[in-house]
Tab-separated table of C-alpha atoms in Angstrom:
chain	number	residue	atom	x	y	z
A	238	UNK	CA	-27.620	3.820	15.865
A	239	UNK	CA	-24.681	2.820	13.658
A	240	UNK	CA	-21.858	0.734	15.048
A	241	UNK	CA	-18.636	2.724	15.473
A	242	UNK	CA	-15.706	0.776	14.049
A	243	UNK	CA	-12.032	1.698	14.178
A	244	UNK	CA	-9.565	-0.112	11.943
A	245	UNK	CA	-5.829	0.110	12.547
A	246	UNK	CA	-4.149	-0.337	9.173
A	247	UNK	CA	-5.258	0.558	5.657
A	248	UNK	CA	-3.654	-2.264	3.709
A	249	UNK	CA	-5.680	-4.820	1.738
A	250	UNK	CA	-7.302	-6.199	4.900
A	251	UNK	CA	-8.030	-2.847	6.491
A	252	UNK	CA	-9.283	-0.830	3.552
A	253	UNK	CA	-11.547	-3.609	2.263
A	254	UNK	CA	-13.008	-4.115	5.755
A	255	UNK	CA	-13.513	-0.345	6.089
A	256	UNK	CA	-15.376	0.030	2.816
A	257	UNK	CA	-17.533	-3.033	3.389
A	258	UNK	CA	-18.422	-1.987	6.946
A	259	UNK	CA	-19.320	1.507	5.712
A	260	UNK	CA	-21.500	-0.038	2.989
A	261	UNK	CA	-23.289	-1.966	5.738
A	262	UNK	CA	-23.928	1.261	7.658
A	263	UNK	CA	-21.104	1.370	10.199
A	264	UNK	CA	-19.413	4.623	11.163
A	265	UNK	CA	-15.819	3.774	10.215
A	266	UNK	CA	-12.512	5.356	11.189
A	267	UNK	CA	-9.254	4.054	9.738
A	268	UNK	CA	-5.869	4.782	11.302
A	269	UNK	CA	-2.855	4.437	8.985
A	270	UNK	CA	0.755	5.319	9.761
A	271	UNK	CA	2.064	5.270	6.185
A	272	UNK	CA	-0.180	5.311	3.103
A	273	UNK	CA	-3.484	3.633	2.276
A	274	UNK	CA	-2.962	0.399	0.411
A	275	UNK	CA	-0.263	-0.831	2.764
A	276	UNK	CA	2.862	-2.676	1.740
A	277	UNK	CA	1.094	-4.595	-1.027
A	278	UNK	CA	0.043	-1.515	-2.943
A	279	UNK	CA	2.931	0.806	-2.152
A	280	UNK	CA	5.990	-1.469	-1.986
A	281	UNK	CA	5.097	-5.065	-2.742
A	282	UNK	CA	2.546	-6.673	-5.024
A	283	UNK	CA	1.583	-3.782	-7.290
A	284	UNK	CA	4.993	-2.121	-7.800
A	285	UNK	CA	6.700	-5.455	-8.468
A	286	UNK	CA	3.994	-6.481	-10.947
A	287	UNK	CA	4.447	-3.226	-12.897
A	288	UNK	CA	8.211	-3.795	-13.036
A	289	UNK	CA	7.700	-7.407	-14.159
A	290	UNK	CA	5.286	-6.194	-16.870
A	291	UNK	CA	7.964	-3.790	-18.132
A	292	UNK	CA	10.533	-6.606	-18.196
A	293	UNK	CA	8.107	-8.828	-20.111
A	294	UNK	CA	7.418	-6.037	-22.627
A	295	UNK	CA	11.172	-5.683	-23.189
A	296	UNK	CA	11.519	-9.452	-23.634
A	297	UNK	CA	8.713	-9.477	-26.232
A	298	UNK	CA	10.229	-6.519	-28.068
A	299	UNK	CA	13.644	-8.205	-28.180
A	300	UNK	CA	12.028	-11.416	-29.463
A	301	UNK	CA	9.565	-9.747	-31.842
A	302	UNK	CA	11.101	-11.507	-34.870
A	303	UNK	CA	10.042	-14.848	-33.339
A	304	UNK	CA	6.459	-13.610	-33.768
A	305	UNK	CA	6.954	-12.403	-37.320
A	306	UNK	CA	7.267	-8.760	-36.301
A	307	UNK	CA	10.135	-6.557	-37.374
A	308	UNK	CA	11.307	-3.968	-34.840
A	309	UNK	CA	13.990	-1.607	-36.131
A	310	UNK	CA	16.969	-1.157	-33.823
A	311	UNK	CA	17.615	-2.873	-30.527
A	312	UNK	CA	14.989	-2.747	-27.802
A	313	UNK	CA	16.306	-1.382	-24.522
A	314	UNK	CA	14.923	-0.298	-21.160
A	315	UNK	CA	14.607	3.129	-19.564
A	316	UNK	CA	14.697	2.705	-15.797
A	317	UNK	CA	13.429	6.238	-15.182
A	318	UNK	CA	10.311	5.614	-17.296
A	319	UNK	CA	9.762	2.207	-15.686
A	320	UNK	CA	9.804	3.868	-12.251
A	321	UNK	CA	7.539	6.683	-13.447
A	322	UNK	CA	5.013	4.132	-14.729
A	323	UNK	CA	5.192	2.201	-11.448
A	324	UNK	CA	4.651	5.406	-9.461
A	325	UNK	CA	1.710	6.387	-11.682
A	326	UNK	CA	0.006	3.003	-11.229
A	327	UNK	CA	0.527	3.099	-7.436
A	328	UNK	CA	-0.685	6.707	-7.222
A	329	UNK	CA	-3.829	5.894	-9.180
A	330	UNK	CA	-4.629	2.995	-6.844
A	331	UNK	CA	-3.983	5.087	-3.703
A	332	UNK	CA	-6.268	7.824	-5.046
A	333	UNK	CA	-8.897	5.170	-5.755
A	334	UNK	CA	-8.872	3.896	-2.169
A	335	UNK	CA	-8.979	7.442	-0.799
A	336	UNK	CA	-11.892	8.131	-3.163
A	337	UNK	CA	-13.786	5.083	-1.904
A	338	UNK	CA	-13.189	6.221	1.669
A	339	UNK	CA	-14.577	9.646	0.849
A	340	UNK	CA	-17.600	8.341	-1.053
A	341	UNK	CA	-18.536	5.904	1.744
A	342	UNK	CA	-17.844	8.362	4.577
A	343	UNK	CA	-14.830	6.524	5.997
A	344	UNK	CA	-12.700	8.822	8.177
A	345	UNK	CA	-8.944	8.462	7.707
A	346	UNK	CA	-6.579	9.496	10.479
A	347	UNK	CA	-2.932	9.550	9.461
A	348	UNK	CA	-0.873	8.380	12.400
A	349	UNK	CA	0.185	5.372	14.430
A	350	UNK	CA	-2.582	3.635	16.347
A	351	UNK	CA	-2.348	1.456	19.431
A	352	UNK	CA	-4.971	-0.103	21.681
A	353	UNK	CA	-5.489	1.532	25.062
A	354	UNK	CA	-8.469	-0.696	25.847
A	355	UNK	CA	-10.912	-2.873	23.895
A	356	UNK	CA	-12.801	0.235	22.796
A	357	UNK	CA	-10.143	2.982	22.638
A	358	UNK	CA	-7.409	3.449	20.042
A	359	UNK	CA	-4.730	6.022	20.799
A	360	UNK	CA	-3.385	7.718	17.694
A	361	UNK	CA	-0.093	9.571	17.553
A	362	UNK	CA	-0.625	11.748	14.511
A	363	UNK	CA	2.132	12.707	12.095
A	364	UNK	CA	2.461	16.143	13.714
A	365	UNK	CA	3.103	14.481	17.092
A	366	UNK	CA	-0.278	15.279	18.618
A	367	UNK	CA	-2.208	12.484	20.294
A	368	UNK	CA	-5.898	11.685	20.082
A	369	UNK	CA	-8.052	8.875	21.429
A	370	UNK	CA	-10.709	7.288	19.232
A	371	UNK	CA	-13.519	5.472	21.029
A	372	UNK	CA	-15.509	2.840	19.147
A	373	UNK	CA	-17.707	-0.204	19.636
A	374	UNK	CA	-15.379	-2.538	17.752
A	375	UNK	CA	-11.743	-2.473	16.642
A	376	UNK	CA	-10.093	-4.364	13.797
A	377	UNK	CA	-6.320	-4.701	13.856
A	378	UNK	CA	-5.101	-5.012	10.271
A	379	UNK	CA	-1.502	-3.915	10.600
A	380	UNK	CA	-0.061	-6.365	8.088
A	381	UNK	CA	3.474	-7.651	8.304
A	382	UNK	CA	7.069	-6.469	8.218
A	383	UNK	CA	10.201	-8.261	7.020
A	384	UNK	CA	11.750	-10.333	9.796
A	385	UNK	CA	15.256	-9.391	10.838
A	386	UNK	CA	17.517	-12.415	11.148
A	387	UNK	CA	20.292	-12.329	13.773
A	388	UNK	CA	23.634	-11.659	12.110
A	389	UNK	CA	22.054	-10.466	8.849
A	390	UNK	CA	21.100	-6.814	9.253
A	391	UNK	CA	19.295	-5.107	6.393
A	392	UNK	CA	21.918	-2.958	4.698
A	393	UNK	CA	20.177	-2.294	1.371
A	394	UNK	CA	23.005	-3.967	-0.566
A	395	UNK	CA	23.869	-7.503	0.571
A	396	UNK	CA	20.748	-8.089	2.647
A	397	UNK	CA	17.701	-6.345	1.226
A	398	UNK	CA	14.031	-6.066	2.100
A	399	UNK	CA	11.358	-6.007	-0.586
A	400	UNK	CA	11.194	-2.217	-0.080
A	401	UNK	CA	14.904	-1.967	-0.953
A	402	UNK	CA	14.470	-4.082	-4.083
A	403	UNK	CA	11.615	-1.936	-5.414
């Protein structure tokens, strides 16, 4: 009989563990409160790298003459297209993770999970309903959140989180 595994969190730790466990024959359920891929894929690593790549492309275009290439006119940026490209890259990656889950039989429950006991995870689903998931093992892969410093509340302007910057 396959081990039943519940993973709270579908960021880089959670989704990789889920796929690998499923490949090894476990019956895997993942609980995620936001979107698969976690902060890294949706707000951090991947979005910032796409924005940096756009900035580097602009830099190369503006300095094309240094490479012996003539570019007519002045190179400029289009913030809307940069965001669209970022969103497309993120969406493709999210779809990829969801596709892996489907192909390996990983169940995804969208909601907030918490431990009731060593073998029961309570999930408050997005519609407000509650369900308990019983398993043999539980992995907690909830990632991290920006730390709030006393006297410096996040206001999105003077004090920003990575989410605000992206």
